[in-house]
XYZ file of C-alpha atoms in Angstrom:
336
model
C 0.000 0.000 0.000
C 1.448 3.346 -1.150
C 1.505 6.318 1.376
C 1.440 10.135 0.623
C 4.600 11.727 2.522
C 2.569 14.450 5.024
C 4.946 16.853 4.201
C 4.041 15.997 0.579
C -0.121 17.012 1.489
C 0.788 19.997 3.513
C 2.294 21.507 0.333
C -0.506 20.623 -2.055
C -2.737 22.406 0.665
C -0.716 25.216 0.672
C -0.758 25.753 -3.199
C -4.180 25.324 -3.629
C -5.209 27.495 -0.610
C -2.143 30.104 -2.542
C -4.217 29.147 -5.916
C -7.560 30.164 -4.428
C -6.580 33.470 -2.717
C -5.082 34.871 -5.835
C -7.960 34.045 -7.850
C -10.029 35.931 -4.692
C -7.661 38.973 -5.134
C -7.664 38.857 -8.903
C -11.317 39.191 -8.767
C -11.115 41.759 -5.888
C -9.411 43.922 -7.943
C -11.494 43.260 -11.377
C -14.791 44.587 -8.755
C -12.663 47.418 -8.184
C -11.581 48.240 -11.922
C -15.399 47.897 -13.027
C -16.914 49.488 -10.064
C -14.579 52.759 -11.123
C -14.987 52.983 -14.704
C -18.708 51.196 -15.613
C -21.700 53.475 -15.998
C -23.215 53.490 -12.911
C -27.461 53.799 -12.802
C -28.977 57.632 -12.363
C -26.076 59.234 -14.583
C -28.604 61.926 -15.988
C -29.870 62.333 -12.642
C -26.620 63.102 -11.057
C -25.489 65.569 -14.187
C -29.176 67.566 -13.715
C -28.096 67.794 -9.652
C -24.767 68.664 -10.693
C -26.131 72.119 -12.408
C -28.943 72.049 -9.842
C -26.177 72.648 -6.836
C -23.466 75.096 -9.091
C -20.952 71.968 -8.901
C -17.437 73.184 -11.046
C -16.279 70.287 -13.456
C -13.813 69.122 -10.488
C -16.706 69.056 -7.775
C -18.678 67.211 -10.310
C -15.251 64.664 -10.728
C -14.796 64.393 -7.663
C -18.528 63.751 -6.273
C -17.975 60.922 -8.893
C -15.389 59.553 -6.914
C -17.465 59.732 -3.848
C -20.308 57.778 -5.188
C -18.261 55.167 -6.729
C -16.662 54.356 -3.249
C -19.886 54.108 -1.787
C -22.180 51.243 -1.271
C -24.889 52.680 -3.517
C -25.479 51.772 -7.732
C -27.194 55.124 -8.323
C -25.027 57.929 -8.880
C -27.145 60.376 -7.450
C -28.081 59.086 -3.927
C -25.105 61.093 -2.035
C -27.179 64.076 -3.089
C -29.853 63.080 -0.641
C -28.429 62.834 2.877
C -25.333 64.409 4.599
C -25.074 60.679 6.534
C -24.378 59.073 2.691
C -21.890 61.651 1.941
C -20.078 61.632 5.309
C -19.894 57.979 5.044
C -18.929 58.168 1.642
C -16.203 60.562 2.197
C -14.395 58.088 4.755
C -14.792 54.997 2.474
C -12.675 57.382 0.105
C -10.441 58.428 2.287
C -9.657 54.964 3.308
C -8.838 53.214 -0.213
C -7.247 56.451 -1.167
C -5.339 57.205 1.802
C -5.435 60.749 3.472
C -2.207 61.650 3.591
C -2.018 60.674 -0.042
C -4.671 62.381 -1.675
C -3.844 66.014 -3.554
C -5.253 68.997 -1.928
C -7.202 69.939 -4.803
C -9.304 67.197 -4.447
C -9.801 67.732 -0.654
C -10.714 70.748 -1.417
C -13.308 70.139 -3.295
C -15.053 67.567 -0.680
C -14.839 70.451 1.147
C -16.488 72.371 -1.518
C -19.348 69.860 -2.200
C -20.103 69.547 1.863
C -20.714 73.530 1.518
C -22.861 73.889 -1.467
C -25.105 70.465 -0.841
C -25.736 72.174 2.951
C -23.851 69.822 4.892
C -22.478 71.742 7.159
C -23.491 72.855 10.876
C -24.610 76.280 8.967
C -27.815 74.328 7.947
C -29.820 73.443 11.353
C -31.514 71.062 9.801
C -28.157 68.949 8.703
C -27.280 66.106 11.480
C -24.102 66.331 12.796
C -22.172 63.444 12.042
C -18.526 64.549 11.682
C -16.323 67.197 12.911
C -15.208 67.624 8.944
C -18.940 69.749 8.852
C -17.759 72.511 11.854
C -16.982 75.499 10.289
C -14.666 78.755 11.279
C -15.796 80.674 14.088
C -17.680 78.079 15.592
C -16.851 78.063 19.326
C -16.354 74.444 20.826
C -15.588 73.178 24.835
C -12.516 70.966 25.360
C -12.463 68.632 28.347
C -8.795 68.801 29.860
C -8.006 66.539 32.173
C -8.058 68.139 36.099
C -9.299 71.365 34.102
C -13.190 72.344 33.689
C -13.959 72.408 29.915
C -12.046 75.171 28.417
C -13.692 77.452 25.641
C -12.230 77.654 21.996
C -12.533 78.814 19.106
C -11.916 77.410 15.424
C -9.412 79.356 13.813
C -8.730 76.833 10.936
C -10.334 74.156 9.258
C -9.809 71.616 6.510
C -10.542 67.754 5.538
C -7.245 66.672 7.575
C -7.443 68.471 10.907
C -9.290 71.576 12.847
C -7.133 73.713 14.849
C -8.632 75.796 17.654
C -7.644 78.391 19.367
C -7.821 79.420 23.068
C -7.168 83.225 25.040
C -5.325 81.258 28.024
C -2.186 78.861 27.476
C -3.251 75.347 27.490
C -2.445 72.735 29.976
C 1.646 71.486 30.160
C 0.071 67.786 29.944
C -1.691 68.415 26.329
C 0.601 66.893 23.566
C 0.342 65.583 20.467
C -1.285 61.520 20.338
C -3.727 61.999 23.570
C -7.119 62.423 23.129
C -9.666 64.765 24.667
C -13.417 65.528 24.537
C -14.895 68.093 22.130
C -18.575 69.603 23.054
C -20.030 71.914 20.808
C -23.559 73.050 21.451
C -26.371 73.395 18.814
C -28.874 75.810 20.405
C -32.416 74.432 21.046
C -31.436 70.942 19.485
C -28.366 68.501 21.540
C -24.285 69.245 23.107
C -22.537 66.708 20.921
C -19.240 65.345 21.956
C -16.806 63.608 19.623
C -13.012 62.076 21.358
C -10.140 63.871 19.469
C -6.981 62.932 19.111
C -4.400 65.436 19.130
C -2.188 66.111 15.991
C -0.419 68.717 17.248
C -0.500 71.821 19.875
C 1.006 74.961 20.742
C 0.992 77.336 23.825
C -2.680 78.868 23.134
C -3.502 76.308 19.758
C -4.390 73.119 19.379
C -5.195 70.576 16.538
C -7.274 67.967 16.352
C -7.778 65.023 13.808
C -11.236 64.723 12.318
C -13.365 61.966 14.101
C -17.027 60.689 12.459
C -17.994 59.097 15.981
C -19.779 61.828 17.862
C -22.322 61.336 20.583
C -25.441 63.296 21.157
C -26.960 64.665 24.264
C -30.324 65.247 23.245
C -31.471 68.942 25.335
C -34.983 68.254 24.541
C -36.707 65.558 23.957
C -40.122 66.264 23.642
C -41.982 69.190 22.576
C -42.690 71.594 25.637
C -44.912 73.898 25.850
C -45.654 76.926 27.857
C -48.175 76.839 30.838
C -49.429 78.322 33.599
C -50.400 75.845 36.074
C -50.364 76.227 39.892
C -49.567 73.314 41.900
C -49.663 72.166 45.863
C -46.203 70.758 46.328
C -45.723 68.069 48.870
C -41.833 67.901 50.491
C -40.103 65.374 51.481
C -40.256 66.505 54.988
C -43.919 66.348 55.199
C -44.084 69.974 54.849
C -46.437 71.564 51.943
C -45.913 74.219 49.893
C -46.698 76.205 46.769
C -46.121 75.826 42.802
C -46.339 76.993 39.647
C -45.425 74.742 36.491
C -44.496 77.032 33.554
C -43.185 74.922 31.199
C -44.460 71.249 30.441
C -43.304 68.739 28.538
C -43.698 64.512 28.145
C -40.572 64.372 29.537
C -40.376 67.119 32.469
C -41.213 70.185 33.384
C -39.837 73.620 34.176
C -41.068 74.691 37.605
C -41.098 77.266 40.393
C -41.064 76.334 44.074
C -41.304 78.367 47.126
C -37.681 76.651 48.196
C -34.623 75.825 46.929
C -34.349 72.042 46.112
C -30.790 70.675 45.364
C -29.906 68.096 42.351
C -31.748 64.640 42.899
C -34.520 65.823 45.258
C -37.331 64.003 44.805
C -41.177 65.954 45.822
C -44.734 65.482 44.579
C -46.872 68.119 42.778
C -50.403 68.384 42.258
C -51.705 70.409 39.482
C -54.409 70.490 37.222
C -54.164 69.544 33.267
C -57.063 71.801 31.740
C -59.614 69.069 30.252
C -58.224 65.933 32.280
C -58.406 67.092 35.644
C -56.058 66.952 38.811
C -52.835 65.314 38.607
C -50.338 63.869 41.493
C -46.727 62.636 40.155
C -43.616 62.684 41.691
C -41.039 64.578 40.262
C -37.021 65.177 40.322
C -35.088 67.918 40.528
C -32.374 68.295 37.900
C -30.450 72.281 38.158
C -31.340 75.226 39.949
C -32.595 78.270 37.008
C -30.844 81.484 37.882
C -33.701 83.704 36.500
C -36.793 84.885 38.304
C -39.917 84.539 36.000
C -41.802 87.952 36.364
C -44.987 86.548 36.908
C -43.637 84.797 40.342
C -40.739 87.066 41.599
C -41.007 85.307 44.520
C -40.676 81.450 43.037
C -37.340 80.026 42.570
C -37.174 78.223 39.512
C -36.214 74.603 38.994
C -36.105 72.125 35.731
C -37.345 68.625 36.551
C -37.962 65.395 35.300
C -40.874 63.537 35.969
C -40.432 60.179 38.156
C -41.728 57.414 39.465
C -45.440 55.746 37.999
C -46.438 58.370 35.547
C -46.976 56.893 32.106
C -50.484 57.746 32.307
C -49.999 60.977 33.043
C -47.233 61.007 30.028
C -50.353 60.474 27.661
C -52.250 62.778 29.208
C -49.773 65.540 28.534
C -48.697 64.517 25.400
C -52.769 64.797 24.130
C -52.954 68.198 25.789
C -49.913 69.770 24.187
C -51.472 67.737 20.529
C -54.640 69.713 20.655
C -53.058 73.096 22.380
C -51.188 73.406 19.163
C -53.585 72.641 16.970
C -55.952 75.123 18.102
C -53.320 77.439 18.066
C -52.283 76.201 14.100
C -55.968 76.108 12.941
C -57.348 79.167 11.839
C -60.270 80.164 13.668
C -62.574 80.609 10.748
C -62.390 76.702 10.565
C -62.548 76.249 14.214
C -66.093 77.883 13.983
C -67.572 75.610 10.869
């Protein structure tokens, strides 16, 4: 009986499995070669939005080049969302390699982010990326044993953003470490994105871009203003008075005859105008500065509601529905 060396298998294994990943790379590559030069679906589509947004011929080229690194068939979908283009953008950068690509053609991402609205200038644009911040926008680094400084973007491009600060920054800031950046978008969310540092000066800093950012939603629901006094019940057993001024799903802003610290927990009772008396227990969250002029005397508190209260959720929810409907629906219709 004839036997096969081992040493004999172990190379046939190794040529075939050599055999099969050049075939996978060969065809790799031909994906690659086809997916950059065939005609793609929506080419007349993309050309109108082309015109439609004032792209040059190089925007045009290079919005080409976007699309063709995305995952989508139709040219024109990176038109449609600022999360398609951001994501396209990185797949480009990747296969093309930063560092490697000529500033012409960064500039013009740049240029297409600007003229499709992707930018923080347009409110109604996510943020996704720190590559949409634009000059003059004032952000809040997180130093370590150091509240959040204030700075400013002095400089910004599709590499790095460079900020600048009125105070020297801290000795332990160097290039390679990485530090929280908050920037604040008023009425919507603080979103924070981890830097790393690229390099840094006495009163300058820059940062490389990062595409993971988290948001802090700063309101969740829609809130509306009110007018509602309340009986408010301490945790001391003592009672006191109320005045909710601001009402929302989610919490409320209120004024109490006391101070109440972060945490405190107390129970109001109020009445929703066609749903009757309410009892929930609420939490304090910050202290308001401001007086309301209405109730000089009230200090003024923003809370969250707490405990059993999903009923009461709805309740709210309804009342704020039809409050701004009335207030949306011309009367003359109200009336018919």
């Amino acid at each position: 009986m004839y036997f096969v060396d081992p040493i004999i298998l172990v190379w046939i294994g190794a040529v075939v499995l050599m055999v099969l990943f050049l075939i996978i790379l060969v065809e790799l590559h031909r994906n690659e070669v086809r997916r950059d030069h065939e005609e793609m679906f929506g080419k007349e589509d993309f050309e109108l939005k082309c015109i439609e947004y004032g792209l040059s011929e190089k925007e045009c080229h290079t919005m080409d080049k976007l699309v063709r690194r995305s995952v989508f068939s139709n040219m024109d979908a990176l038109f449609n969302s600022a999360h398609l283009f951001e994501d396209a953008v990185n797949r480009f950068y990747e296969y093309r390699d930063l560092d490697k690509i000529r500033d012409i053609t960064l500039g013009s991402v740049t240029g297409l982010r600007r003229k499709l609205g992707f930018t923080i200038a347009n409110p109604d644009t996510p943020f996704i990326s720190t590559r949409q911040l634009e000059e003059d926008s004032v952000v809040k680094v997180s130093f370590q044993k150091k509240s959040e400084m204030p700075m400013k973007i002095v400089a910004i491009d599709e590499k790095i953003f460079k900020l600048d600060s009125e105070s020297p920054l801290p000795p332990d800031v160097e290039k390679g470490r990485t530090f929280a950046v908050r920037w604040i978008r008023p009425g919507d969310a603080i979103y924070t994105a981890v830097c790393t540092v690229f390099s840094v000066s006495s009163n300058q800093i820059l940062f490389e871009h990062q595409s993971k950012i988290d948001k802090f939603q700063l309101r969740r629901w829609v809130r509306e203003s009110v007018d509602f006094h309340a009986v408010v019940d301490y945790r001391d057993g003592s009672t006191g008075f109320g005045c909710l001024l601001d009402l929302s799903a989610g919490g409320i802003l209120v004024g109490l005859d006391r101070q109440c610290e972060f945490g405190t927990e107390i129970f109001i009772d109020f009445e929703l105008p066609s749903y009757g008396k309410e009892n929930v227990k609420i939490r304090i969250l910050r202290n308001i500065s401001r007086k309301d002029d209405r109730y000089p005397n009230l200090i003024l508190h923003s809370a969250e509601f707490s405990g059993e209260f999903g009923w009461t959720q709805e309740k709210v929810l309804q009342y704020i529905f039809e409050v701004r409907r009335h207030r949306e629906t011309p009367k003359e219709a109200l009336s018919t």
